PDB file of C-alpha atoms in Angstrom:
ATOM      1  CA  UNK A 493       3.596  -4.335 -24.882  1.00 72.00           C
ATOM      2  CA  UNK A 494       7.120  -5.015 -23.686  1.00 85.00           C
ATOM      3  CA  UNK A 495       8.620  -5.873 -20.313  1.00 94.00           C
ATOM      4  CA  UNK A 496      11.632  -4.029 -18.914  1.00 97.00           C
ATOM      5  CA  UNK A 497      13.531  -4.453 -15.638  1.00 98.00           C
ATOM      6  CA  UNK A 498      15.619  -1.692 -14.070  1.00 98.00           C
ATOM      7  CA  UNK A 499      18.621  -2.175 -11.780  1.00 98.00           C
ATOM      8  CA  UNK A 500      21.849  -0.600 -10.569  1.00 97.00           C
ATOM      9  CA  UNK A 501      25.263  -1.960  -9.582  1.00 95.00           C
ATOM     10  CA  UNK A 502      25.123  -0.312  -6.127  1.00 95.00           C
ATOM     11  CA  UNK A 503      22.188  -2.418  -4.893  1.00 96.00           C
ATOM     12  CA  UNK A 504      24.464  -4.953  -3.166  1.00 95.00           C
ATOM     13  CA  UNK A 505      27.529  -2.745  -2.776  1.00 92.00           C
ATOM     14  CA  UNK A 506      27.057  -1.404   0.761  1.00 89.00           C
ATOM     15  CA  UNK A 507      29.259  -2.572   3.603  1.00 88.00           C
ATOM     16  CA  UNK A 508      27.056  -3.528   6.543  1.00 89.00           C
ATOM     17  CA  UNK A 509      27.990  -4.644  10.071  1.00 87.00           C
ATOM     18  CA  UNK A 510      28.560  -8.371  10.507  1.00 85.00           C
ATOM     19  CA  UNK A 511      25.312 -10.334  10.982  1.00 84.00           C
ATOM     20  CA  UNK A 512      23.184  -7.386   9.895  1.00 90.00           C
ATOM     21  CA  UNK A 513      19.630  -8.604   9.234  1.00 88.00           C
ATOM     22  CA  UNK A 514      19.234  -6.995   5.806  1.00 93.00           C
ATOM     23  CA  UNK A 515      20.101  -9.563   3.066  1.00 93.00           C
ATOM     24  CA  UNK A 516      21.910  -7.099   0.833  1.00 94.00           C
ATOM     25  CA  UNK A 517      23.615  -9.722  -1.337  1.00 94.00           C
ATOM     26  CA  UNK A 518      20.299 -10.962  -2.717  1.00 96.00           C
ATOM     27  CA  UNK A 519      20.001  -8.070  -5.187  1.00 97.00           C
ATOM     28  CA  UNK A 520      23.188  -8.859  -7.079  1.00 97.00           C
ATOM     29  CA  UNK A 521      22.308 -12.561  -7.066  1.00 97.00           C
ATOM     30  CA  UNK A 522      18.834 -11.825  -8.399  1.00 98.00           C
ATOM     31  CA  UNK A 523      20.267  -9.529 -11.072  1.00 98.00           C
ATOM     32  CA  UNK A 524      22.753 -12.222 -12.170  1.00 98.00           C
ATOM     33  CA  UNK A 525      19.967 -14.790 -12.350  1.00 98.00           C
ATOM     34  CA  UNK A 526      17.765 -12.508 -14.463  1.00 98.00           C
ATOM     35  CA  UNK A 527      20.729 -11.711 -16.706  1.00 98.00           C
ATOM     36  CA  UNK A 528      21.468 -15.400 -17.225  1.00 98.00           C
ATOM     37  CA  UNK A 529      17.827 -16.033 -18.124  1.00 97.00           C
ATOM     38  CA  UNK A 530      17.864 -13.315 -20.770  1.00 96.00           C
ATOM     39  CA  UNK A 531      15.482 -10.821 -19.169  1.00 97.00           C
ATOM     40  CA  UNK A 532      15.514  -7.261 -20.611  1.00 96.00           C
ATOM     41  CA  UNK A 533      17.581  -5.281 -18.096  1.00 97.00           C
ATOM     42  CA  UNK A 534      18.380  -1.580 -18.071  1.00 97.00           C
ATOM     43  CA  UNK A 535      20.473   0.480 -15.673  1.00 97.00           C
ATOM     44  CA  UNK A 536      18.476   3.026 -13.682  1.00 95.00           C
ATOM     45  CA  UNK A 537      19.167   6.733 -13.409  1.00 97.00           C
ATOM     46  CA  UNK A 538      19.030   8.402  -9.966  1.00 98.00           C
ATOM     47  CA  UNK A 539      16.010  10.251  -8.647  1.00 98.00           C
ATOM     48  CA  UNK A 540      16.330  14.026  -8.523  1.00 98.00           C
ATOM     49  CA  UNK A 541      16.286  16.283  -5.486  1.00 98.00           C
ATOM     50  CA  UNK A 542      13.082  17.839  -6.795  1.00 98.00           C
ATOM     51  CA  UNK A 543      11.358  14.467  -6.925  1.00 98.00           C
ATOM     52  CA  UNK A 544      12.394  13.671  -3.350  1.00 98.00           C
ATOM     53  CA  UNK A 545      11.113  16.939  -1.869  1.00 98.00           C
ATOM     54  CA  UNK A 546       7.733  16.585  -3.561  1.00 98.00           C
ATOM     55  CA  UNK A 547       7.161  13.808  -1.007  1.00 98.00           C
ATOM     56  CA  UNK A 548       9.678  14.243   1.825  1.00 98.00           C
ATOM     57  CA  UNK A 549      10.463  17.185   4.095  1.00 98.00           C
ATOM     58  CA  UNK A 550      13.152  19.341   2.469  1.00 98.00           C
ATOM     59  CA  UNK A 551      15.235  19.622   5.670  1.00 98.00           C
ATOM     60  CA  UNK A 552      15.162  15.846   6.108  1.00 98.00           C
ATOM     61  CA  UNK A 553      16.189  15.274   2.501  1.00 98.00           C
ATOM     62  CA  UNK A 554      19.097  17.693   2.844  1.00 98.00           C
ATOM     63  CA  UNK A 555      20.261  16.150   6.122  1.00 98.00           C
ATOM     64  CA  UNK A 556      20.094  12.654   4.646  1.00 98.00           C
ATOM     65  CA  UNK A 557      21.967  13.593   1.481  1.00 98.00           C
ATOM     66  CA  UNK A 558      24.661  15.513   3.392  1.00 97.00           C
ATOM     67  CA  UNK A 559      25.211  12.881   6.099  1.00 97.00           C
ATOM     68  CA  UNK A 560      23.818  15.054   8.884  1.00 98.00           C
ATOM     69  CA  UNK A 561      21.237  12.656  10.317  1.00 97.00           C
ATOM     70  CA  UNK A 562      21.621  12.304  14.076  1.00 97.00           C
ATOM     71  CA  UNK A 563      22.379   9.054  15.895  1.00 96.00           C
ATOM     72  CA  UNK A 564      18.741   8.381  16.738  1.00 97.00           C
ATOM     73  CA  UNK A 565      17.724   8.835  13.089  1.00 97.00           C
ATOM     74  CA  UNK A 566      20.459   6.445  11.942  1.00 96.00           C
ATOM     75  CA  UNK A 567      19.420   3.871  14.525  1.00 96.00           C
ATOM     76  CA  UNK A 568      15.792   4.125  13.418  1.00 97.00           C
ATOM     77  CA  UNK A 569      16.833   3.747   9.784  1.00 96.00           C
ATOM     78  CA  UNK A 570      18.845   0.608  10.520  1.00 95.00           C
ATOM     79  CA  UNK A 571      21.673   1.358   8.063  1.00 94.00           C
ATOM     80  CA  UNK A 572      24.943   3.190   8.736  1.00 94.00           C
ATOM     81  CA  UNK A 573      25.181   6.370   6.658  1.00 96.00           C
ATOM     82  CA  UNK A 574      27.646   6.509   3.790  1.00 96.00           C
ATOM     83  CA  UNK A 575      27.874   8.217   0.391  1.00 97.00           C
ATOM     84  CA  UNK A 576      27.260   4.787  -1.140  1.00 97.00           C
ATOM     85  CA  UNK A 577      23.996   4.475   0.807  1.00 97.00           C
ATOM     86  CA  UNK A 578      22.833   7.716  -0.812  1.00 98.00           C
ATOM     87  CA  UNK A 579      23.923   6.621  -4.278  1.00 98.00           C
ATOM     88  CA  UNK A 580      22.183   3.273  -3.840  1.00 97.00           C
ATOM     89  CA  UNK A 581      19.001   4.847  -2.515  1.00 98.00           C
ATOM     90  CA  UNK A 582      18.746   7.480  -5.249  1.00 98.00           C
ATOM     91  CA  UNK A 583      19.205   4.854  -7.949  1.00 98.00           C
ATOM     92  CA  UNK A 584      16.650   2.573  -6.321  1.00 98.00           C
ATOM     93  CA  UNK A 585      14.081   5.374  -6.189  1.00 98.00           C
ATOM     94  CA  UNK A 586      14.958   6.248  -9.781  1.00 98.00           C
ATOM     95  CA  UNK A 587      14.488   2.631 -10.855  1.00 98.00           C
ATOM     96  CA  UNK A 588      11.004   2.449  -9.350  1.00 98.00           C
ATOM     97  CA  UNK A 589      10.116   5.642 -11.185  1.00 98.00           C
ATOM     98  CA  UNK A 590      11.571   4.291 -14.440  1.00 98.00           C
ATOM     99  CA  UNK A 591       9.601   1.063 -14.019  1.00 98.00           C
ATOM    100  CA  UNK A 592       6.433   3.092 -13.426  1.00 98.00           C
ATOM    101  CA  UNK A 593       6.966   5.229 -16.512  1.00 98.00           C
ATOM    102  CA  UNK A 594       7.672   2.144 -18.590  1.00 98.00           C
ATOM    103  CA  UNK A 595       4.523   0.462 -17.265  1.00 98.00           C
ATOM    104  CA  UNK A 596       2.434   3.464 -18.297  1.00 98.00           C
ATOM    105  CA  UNK A 597       3.943   3.343 -21.779  1.00 97.00           C
ATOM    106  CA  UNK A 598       4.234  -0.414 -22.321  1.00 97.00           C
ATOM    107  CA  UNK A 599       2.082  -2.190 -19.735  1.00 97.00           C
ATOM    108  CA  UNK A 600       4.579  -3.517 -17.185  1.00 98.00           C
ATOM    109  CA  UNK A 601       7.859  -2.455 -15.613  1.00 98.00           C
ATOM    110  CA  UNK A 602       9.867  -3.982 -12.774  1.00 98.00           C
ATOM    111  CA  UNK A 603      13.024  -3.318 -10.864  1.00 98.00           C
ATOM    112  CA  UNK A 604      15.459  -5.467  -8.889  1.00 98.00           C
ATOM    113  CA  UNK A 605      15.273  -3.452  -5.643  1.00 97.00           C
ATOM    114  CA  UNK A 606      12.621  -1.144  -4.197  1.00 97.00           C
ATOM    115  CA  UNK A 607       9.624  -1.211  -1.912  1.00 98.00           C
ATOM    116  CA  UNK A 608      10.962   1.127   0.793  1.00 98.00           C
ATOM    117  CA  UNK A 609       7.565   1.688   2.355  1.00 98.00           C
ATOM    118  CA  UNK A 610       8.650   2.510   5.943  1.00 98.00           C
ATOM    119  CA  UNK A 611      10.118   5.901   4.961  1.00 98.00           C
ATOM    120  CA  UNK A 612       8.009   8.766   6.343  1.00 98.00           C
ATOM    121  CA  UNK A 613       7.937  12.434   5.398  1.00 98.00           C
ATOM    122  CA  UNK A 614      10.677  13.490   7.805  1.00 98.00           C
ATOM    123  CA  UNK A 615      12.392  10.276   8.929  1.00 98.00           C
ATOM    124  CA  UNK A 616      13.558   6.921   7.682  1.00 98.00           C
ATOM    125  CA  UNK A 617      12.726   3.609   9.323  1.00 97.00           C
ATOM    126  CA  UNK A 618      13.122  -0.130   8.869  1.00 96.00           C
ATOM    127  CA  UNK A 619      15.921   0.048   6.243  1.00 96.00           C
ATOM    128  CA  UNK A 620      13.961   2.661   4.231  1.00 98.00           C
ATOM    129  CA  UNK A 621      15.478   6.120   3.700  1.00 98.00           C
ATOM    130  CA  UNK A 622      13.195   7.529   0.968  1.00 98.00           C
ATOM    131  CA  UNK A 623       9.826   6.112  -0.069  1.00 98.00           C
ATOM    132  CA  UNK A 624      10.347   5.041  -3.685  1.00 98.00           C
ATOM    133  CA  UNK A 625       6.732   3.930  -4.165  1.00 98.00           C
ATOM    134  CA  UNK A 626       5.186   7.264  -3.213  1.00 98.00           C
ATOM    135  CA  UNK A 627       7.906   9.287  -4.962  1.00 98.00           C
ATOM    136  CA  UNK A 628       7.342   7.344  -8.189  1.00 98.00           C
ATOM    137  CA  UNK A 629       3.570   7.707  -7.902  1.00 98.00           C
ATOM    138  CA  UNK A 630       3.790  11.447  -7.276  1.00 98.00           C
ATOM    139  CA  UNK A 631       6.219  11.990 -10.150  1.00 98.00           C
ATOM    140  CA  UNK A 632       3.992  10.127 -12.628  1.00 98.00           C
ATOM    141  CA  UNK A 633       1.001  12.155 -11.466  1.00 98.00           C
ATOM    142  CA  UNK A 634       2.923  15.441 -11.682  1.00 97.00           C
ATOM    143  CA  UNK A 635       4.046  14.557 -15.209  1.00 97.00           C
ATOM    144  CA  UNK A 636       0.433  14.012 -16.283  1.00 97.00           C
ATOM    145  CA  UNK A 637       1.026  10.350 -17.100  1.00 97.00           C
ATOM    146  CA  UNK A 638      -1.871   9.134 -14.918  1.00 98.00           C
ATOM    147  CA  UNK A 639      -4.615  10.431 -12.650  1.00 98.00           C
ATOM    148  CA  UNK A 640      -4.801   7.947  -9.775  1.00 98.00           C
ATOM    149  CA  UNK A 641      -2.258   5.407  -8.513  1.00 98.00           C
ATOM    150  CA  UNK A 642      -3.020   2.344  -6.400  1.00 98.00           C
ATOM    151  CA  UNK A 643      -0.141   1.071  -4.253  1.00 98.00           C
ATOM    152  CA  UNK A 644      -0.755  -2.632  -3.597  1.00 98.00           C
ATOM    153  CA  UNK A 645       1.522  -3.440  -0.649  1.00 98.00           C
ATOM    154  CA  UNK A 646       1.769  -7.173   0.051  1.00 98.00           C
ATOM    155  CA  UNK A 647       4.922  -7.138   2.148  1.00 98.00           C
ATOM    156  CA  UNK A 648       4.289  -8.819   5.500  1.00 98.00           C
ATOM    157  CA  UNK A 649       5.065  -5.502   7.230  1.00 97.00           C
ATOM    158  CA  UNK A 650       2.517  -2.720   6.917  1.00 98.00           C
ATOM    159  CA  UNK A 651       3.669   0.172   4.759  1.00 97.00           C
ATOM    160  CA  UNK A 652       3.362   2.747   7.516  1.00 98.00           C
ATOM    161  CA  UNK A 653       5.386   5.361   5.674  1.00 98.00           C
ATOM    162  CA  UNK A 654       3.270   5.081   2.532  1.00 98.00           C
ATOM    163  CA  UNK A 655       0.067   5.162   4.598  1.00 98.00           C
ATOM    164  CA  UNK A 656       1.130   8.300   6.475  1.00 98.00           C
ATOM    165  CA  UNK A 657       2.417  10.081   3.368  1.00 98.00           C
ATOM    166  CA  UNK A 658      -0.822   9.415   1.477  1.00 98.00           C
ATOM    167  CA  UNK A 659      -3.325   9.759   4.334  1.00 97.00           C
ATOM    168  CA  UNK A 660      -5.022  12.818   2.861  1.00 94.00           C
ATOM    169  CA  UNK A 661      -4.405  11.905  -0.768  1.00 96.00           C
ATOM    170  CA  UNK A 662      -7.114  11.214  -3.300  1.00 97.00           C
ATOM    171  CA  UNK A 663      -4.754  10.440  -6.156  1.00 98.00           C
ATOM    172  CA  UNK A 664      -2.403   7.981  -4.425  1.00 98.00           C
ATOM    173  CA  UNK A 665      -4.373   5.141  -2.792  1.00 98.00           C
ATOM    174  CA  UNK A 666      -2.715   2.702  -0.383  1.00 98.00           C
ATOM    175  CA  UNK A 667      -3.839  -0.921   0.009  1.00 98.00           C
ATOM    176  CA  UNK A 668      -1.989  -3.097   2.533  1.00 98.00           C
ATOM    177  CA  UNK A 669      -2.262  -6.775   3.473  1.00 98.00           C
ATOM    178  CA  UNK A 670       0.104  -7.348   6.388  1.00 98.00           C
ATOM    179  CA  UNK A 671       0.769  -9.321   9.535  1.00 97.00           C
ATOM    180  CA  UNK A 672      -1.344  -7.933  12.344  1.00 96.00           C
ATOM    181  CA  UNK A 673       1.283  -8.626  15.018  1.00 94.00           C
ATOM    182  CA  UNK A 674       4.387  -7.574  13.095  1.00 95.00           C
ATOM    183  CA  UNK A 675       6.504  -4.447  12.627  1.00 94.00           C
ATOM    184  CA  UNK A 676       5.747  -1.550  12.717  1.00 94.00           C
ATOM    185  CA  UNK A 677       4.187  -1.223  16.151  1.00 92.00           C
ATOM    186  CA  UNK A 678       2.226   1.880  15.157  1.00 94.00           C
ATOM    187  CA  UNK A 679       0.324   1.381  11.918  1.00 97.00           C
ATOM    188  CA  UNK A 680      -1.188   4.549  10.409  1.00 97.00           C
ATOM    189  CA  UNK A 681      -4.359   3.852   8.463  1.00 97.00           C
ATOM    190  CA  UNK A 682      -3.980   3.036   4.782  1.00 98.00           C
ATOM    191  CA  UNK A 683      -6.948   3.730   2.548  1.00 98.00           C
ATOM    192  CA  UNK A 684      -7.571  -0.030   2.789  1.00 98.00           C
ATOM    193  CA  UNK A 685      -5.916  -2.183   5.483  1.00 98.00           C
ATOM    194  CA  UNK A 686      -6.239  -5.944   5.911  1.00 98.00           C
ATOM    195  CA  UNK A 687      -4.511  -7.036   9.124  1.00 97.00           C
ATOM    196  CA  UNK A 688      -3.816 -10.765   8.929  1.00 98.00           C
ATOM    197  CA  UNK A 689      -3.462 -13.244  11.815  1.00 97.00           C
ATOM    198  CA  UNK A 690      -0.142 -14.986  12.378  1.00 97.00           C
ATOM    199  CA  UNK A 691       0.122 -18.337  10.636  1.00 97.00           C
ATOM    200  CA  UNK A 692      -2.301 -17.541   7.792  1.00 98.00           C
ATOM    201  CA  UNK A 693      -1.834 -20.001   4.928  1.00 98.00           C
ATOM    202  CA  UNK A 694      -2.311 -19.901   1.166  1.00 98.00           C
ATOM    203  CA  UNK A 695      -6.060 -20.311   0.688  1.00 98.00           C
ATOM    204  CA  UNK A 696      -7.161 -17.788   3.309  1.00 98.00           C
ATOM    205  CA  UNK A 697      -4.543 -15.287   2.154  1.00 98.00           C
ATOM    206  CA  UNK A 698      -5.462 -15.562  -1.516  1.00 98.00           C
ATOM    207  CA  UNK A 699      -9.182 -15.279  -0.757  1.00 98.00           C
ATOM    208  CA  UNK A 700      -8.508 -12.101   1.224  1.00 98.00           C
ATOM    209  CA  UNK A 701      -6.326 -10.695  -1.536  1.00 98.00           C
ATOM    210  CA  UNK A 702      -8.970 -11.336  -4.191  1.00 98.00           C
ATOM    211  CA  UNK A 703     -11.531  -9.443  -2.124  1.00 98.00           C
ATOM    212  CA  UNK A 704      -9.087  -6.617  -1.396  1.00 98.00           C
ATOM    213  CA  UNK A 705      -8.169  -6.090  -5.047  1.00 98.00           C
ATOM    214  CA  UNK A 706     -11.798  -6.170  -6.146  1.00 98.00           C
ATOM    215  CA  UNK A 707     -12.736  -3.630  -3.485  1.00 98.00           C
ATOM    216  CA  UNK A 708      -9.840  -1.298  -4.310  1.00 98.00           C
ATOM    217  CA  UNK A 709     -10.617  -1.261  -8.017  1.00 98.00           C
ATOM    218  CA  UNK A 710     -14.324  -0.743  -7.429  1.00 98.00           C
ATOM    219  CA  UNK A 711     -13.855   2.104  -4.937  1.00 98.00           C
ATOM    220  CA  UNK A 712     -10.949   3.989  -6.502  1.00 98.00           C
ATOM    221  CA  UNK A 713     -10.676   3.175 -10.255  1.00 98.00           C
ATOM    222  CA  UNK A 714      -6.876   3.625 -10.502  1.00 98.00           C
ATOM    223  CA  UNK A 715      -5.046   3.938 -13.807  1.00 97.00           C
ATOM    224  CA  UNK A 716      -1.681   2.650 -12.504  1.00 98.00           C
ATOM    225  CA  UNK A 717      -0.824  -0.095  -9.992  1.00 98.00           C
ATOM    226  CA  UNK A 718       2.448  -0.080  -8.042  1.00 98.00           C
ATOM    227  CA  UNK A 719       2.982  -3.523  -6.531  1.00 98.00           C
ATOM    228  CA  UNK A 720       5.219  -4.143  -3.493  1.00 98.00           C
ATOM    229  CA  UNK A 721       5.809  -7.906  -3.640  1.00 98.00           C
ATOM    230  CA  UNK A 722       7.653  -8.703  -0.410  1.00 98.00           C
ATOM    231  CA  UNK A 723       8.339 -12.422   0.013  1.00 98.00           C
ATOM    232  CA  UNK A 724       8.485 -12.142   3.811  1.00 97.00           C
ATOM    233  CA  UNK A 725       4.951 -13.603   3.783  1.00 98.00           C
ATOM    234  CA  UNK A 726       6.608 -17.006   3.213  1.00 98.00           C
ATOM    235  CA  UNK A 727       6.344 -19.673   5.895  1.00 98.00           C
ATOM    236  CA  UNK A 728      10.143 -19.877   6.285  1.00 97.00           C
ATOM    237  CA  UNK A 729      10.749 -16.146   6.642  1.00 96.00           C
ATOM    238  CA  UNK A 730      12.519 -15.327   9.901  1.00 95.00           C
ATOM    239  CA  UNK A 731      10.705 -12.006  10.412  1.00 94.00           C
ATOM    240  CA  UNK A 732       7.367 -12.856   8.814  1.00 93.00           C
ATOM    241  CA  UNK A 733       4.826 -14.790  10.957  1.00 95.00           C
ATOM    242  CA  UNK A 734       2.600 -15.684   7.981  1.00 97.00           C
ATOM    243  CA  UNK A 735       2.734 -19.132   6.367  1.00 98.00           C
ATOM    244  CA  UNK A 736       2.498 -18.956   2.587  1.00 98.00           C
ATOM    245  CA  UNK A 737       4.120 -21.770   0.624  1.00 98.00           C
ATOM    246  CA  UNK A 738       6.344 -21.340  -2.440  1.00 98.00           C
ATOM    247  CA  UNK A 739       3.247 -21.961  -4.581  1.00 98.00           C
ATOM    248  CA  UNK A 740       1.245 -19.482  -2.509  1.00 98.00           C
ATOM    249  CA  UNK A 741       3.762 -16.701  -3.119  1.00 98.00           C
ATOM    250  CA  UNK A 742       3.673 -17.403  -6.861  1.00 98.00           C
ATOM    251  CA  UNK A 743      -0.154 -17.506  -6.907  1.00 98.00           C
ATOM    252  CA  UNK A 744      -0.219 -14.173  -5.081  1.00 98.00           C
ATOM    253  CA  UNK A 745       2.018 -12.567  -7.720  1.00 98.00           C
ATOM    254  CA  UNK A 746      -0.028 -14.158 -10.508  1.00 98.00           C
ATOM    255  CA  UNK A 747      -3.257 -12.832  -8.994  1.00 98.00           C
ATOM    256  CA  UNK A 748      -1.976  -9.246  -8.915  1.00 98.00           C
ATOM    257  CA  UNK A 749      -0.691  -9.405 -12.490  1.00 98.00           C
ATOM    258  CA  UNK A 750      -3.915 -11.068 -13.673  1.00 98.00           C
ATOM    259  CA  UNK A 751      -5.910  -8.308 -12.017  1.00 97.00           C
ATOM    260  CA  UNK A 752      -3.916  -5.641 -13.848  1.00 98.00           C
ATOM    261  CA  UNK A 753      -3.982  -7.539 -17.151  1.00 97.00           C
ATOM    262  CA  UNK A 754      -7.715  -8.198 -17.087  1.00 96.00           C
ATOM    263  CA  UNK A 755      -8.511  -4.595 -16.214  1.00 96.00           C
ATOM    264  CA  UNK A 756      -6.090  -3.197 -18.784  1.00 97.00           C
ATOM    265  CA  UNK A 757      -4.132  -1.405 -16.060  1.00 98.00           C
ATOM    266  CA  UNK A 758      -0.395  -0.700 -16.285  1.00 98.00           C
ATOM    267  CA  UNK A 759       1.564  -2.223 -13.424  1.00 98.00           C
ATOM    268  CA  UNK A 760       5.033  -1.614 -11.978  1.00 98.00           C
ATOM    269  CA  UNK A 761       6.385  -4.095  -9.443  1.00 98.00           C
ATOM    270  CA  UNK A 762       9.250  -4.204  -6.934  1.00 98.00           C
ATOM    271  CA  UNK A 763      10.525  -7.219  -4.936  1.00 97.00           C
ATOM    272  CA  UNK A 764      10.196  -5.831  -1.395  1.00 96.00           C
ATOM    273  CA  UNK A 765      11.285  -7.664   1.752  1.00 96.00           C
ATOM    274  CA  UNK A 766      12.446 -11.156   2.592  1.00 97.00           C
ATOM    275  CA  UNK A 767      14.590 -12.139   5.588  1.00 95.00           C
ATOM    276  CA  UNK A 768      16.627 -15.313   5.990  1.00 94.00           C
ATOM    277  CA  UNK A 769      20.171 -15.861   7.154  1.00 93.00           C
ATOM    278  CA  UNK A 770      20.362 -18.370   4.291  1.00 95.00           C
ATOM    279  CA  UNK A 771      19.523 -15.579   1.852  1.00 96.00           C
ATOM    280  CA  UNK A 772      20.024 -17.586  -1.411  1.00 96.00           C
ATOM    281  CA  UNK A 773      16.746 -19.307  -0.517  1.00 97.00           C
ATOM    282  CA  UNK A 774      15.029 -15.970  -1.225  1.00 98.00           C
ATOM    283  CA  UNK A 775      16.057 -15.855  -4.884  1.00 98.00           C
ATOM    284  CA  UNK A 776      13.532 -18.410  -6.249  1.00 98.00           C
ATOM    285  CA  UNK A 777      10.744 -16.638  -4.344  1.00 98.00           C
ATOM    286  CA  UNK A 778      11.665 -13.237  -5.742  1.00 98.00           C
ATOM    287  CA  UNK A 779      12.170 -14.741  -9.185  1.00 98.00           C
ATOM    288  CA  UNK A 780       8.523 -15.804  -9.339  1.00 98.00           C
ATOM    289  CA  UNK A 781       7.567 -12.114  -9.570  1.00 98.00           C
ATOM    290  CA  UNK A 782       9.584 -11.694 -12.763  1.00 98.00           C
ATOM    291  CA  UNK A 783       8.490 -15.029 -14.198  1.00 98.00           C
ATOM    292  CA  UNK A 784       4.807 -14.225 -13.695  1.00 98.00           C
ATOM    293  CA  UNK A 785       5.275 -10.803 -15.272  1.00 98.00           C
ATOM    294  CA  UNK A 786       7.022 -12.348 -18.270  1.00 97.00           C
ATOM    295  CA  UNK A 787       4.156 -14.810 -18.832  1.00 97.00           C
ATOM    296  CA  UNK A 788       1.792 -11.890 -19.427  1.00 96.00           C
ATOM    297  CA  UNK A 789       3.976  -9.105 -20.761  1.00 95.00           C
ATOM    298  CA  UNK A 790       6.832 -11.067 -22.360  1.00 89.00           C
TER     299      UNK A 790
END
């Protein structure tokens, strides 16, 4: 088994309006930290049009790629459109797919961006243009690399796009632990949803997660896990409302990797969300994901 991490130079290259809430600079900082620590990094290739339209509406994909989304769609997305946004998004989707393929071949793959779980079939939302998790899952299934994928979404915000895209699916299963009173307002049903009360701390969260993982494996018997590891569950997150400590975030990541390792399941992981004006404080939290992966998959 060998660990590999995928990235692209465009992840932090967008120009956003002043005081925009999305901490874009964290991706380059995380990449530089991983590079300095000697992690195995590889540049991602972009997702293809064919891969996008296997999941998203073809008219929506074309409008997004060509810069023809209307003002309401752009407002809902939360990012201004630019060619660089498209380049960044396609490489991020491609990196999640590359990490998934590598996981199926070698046990574990990660990427430096990803987790764009608010993207629906025909619209973007919450900084998510295309749903990299579902696109990667569908591509791996189409390629005959696996038969059933479990998306374990532990971002504080429910993955409404993933839930809606996979509502009738039997080969892509969605599991979400999320803040009950947080974005999005409308939460389509995942296959398994665990809505958590505001202020939940480490012990209660980890107990719930252990039960959720056990239930998902027992009910659905996946042969690939895609893990969305948002750190916006942390007690200091400005958009979170849960109260995990630094140690709690690390234990959460360790629990997911242990679950995959013990069951002999390949796992691909992406960092997901995290929101602080003082964004460098996010880097150690995100780094725990890569450190815990390295402990098991080296």
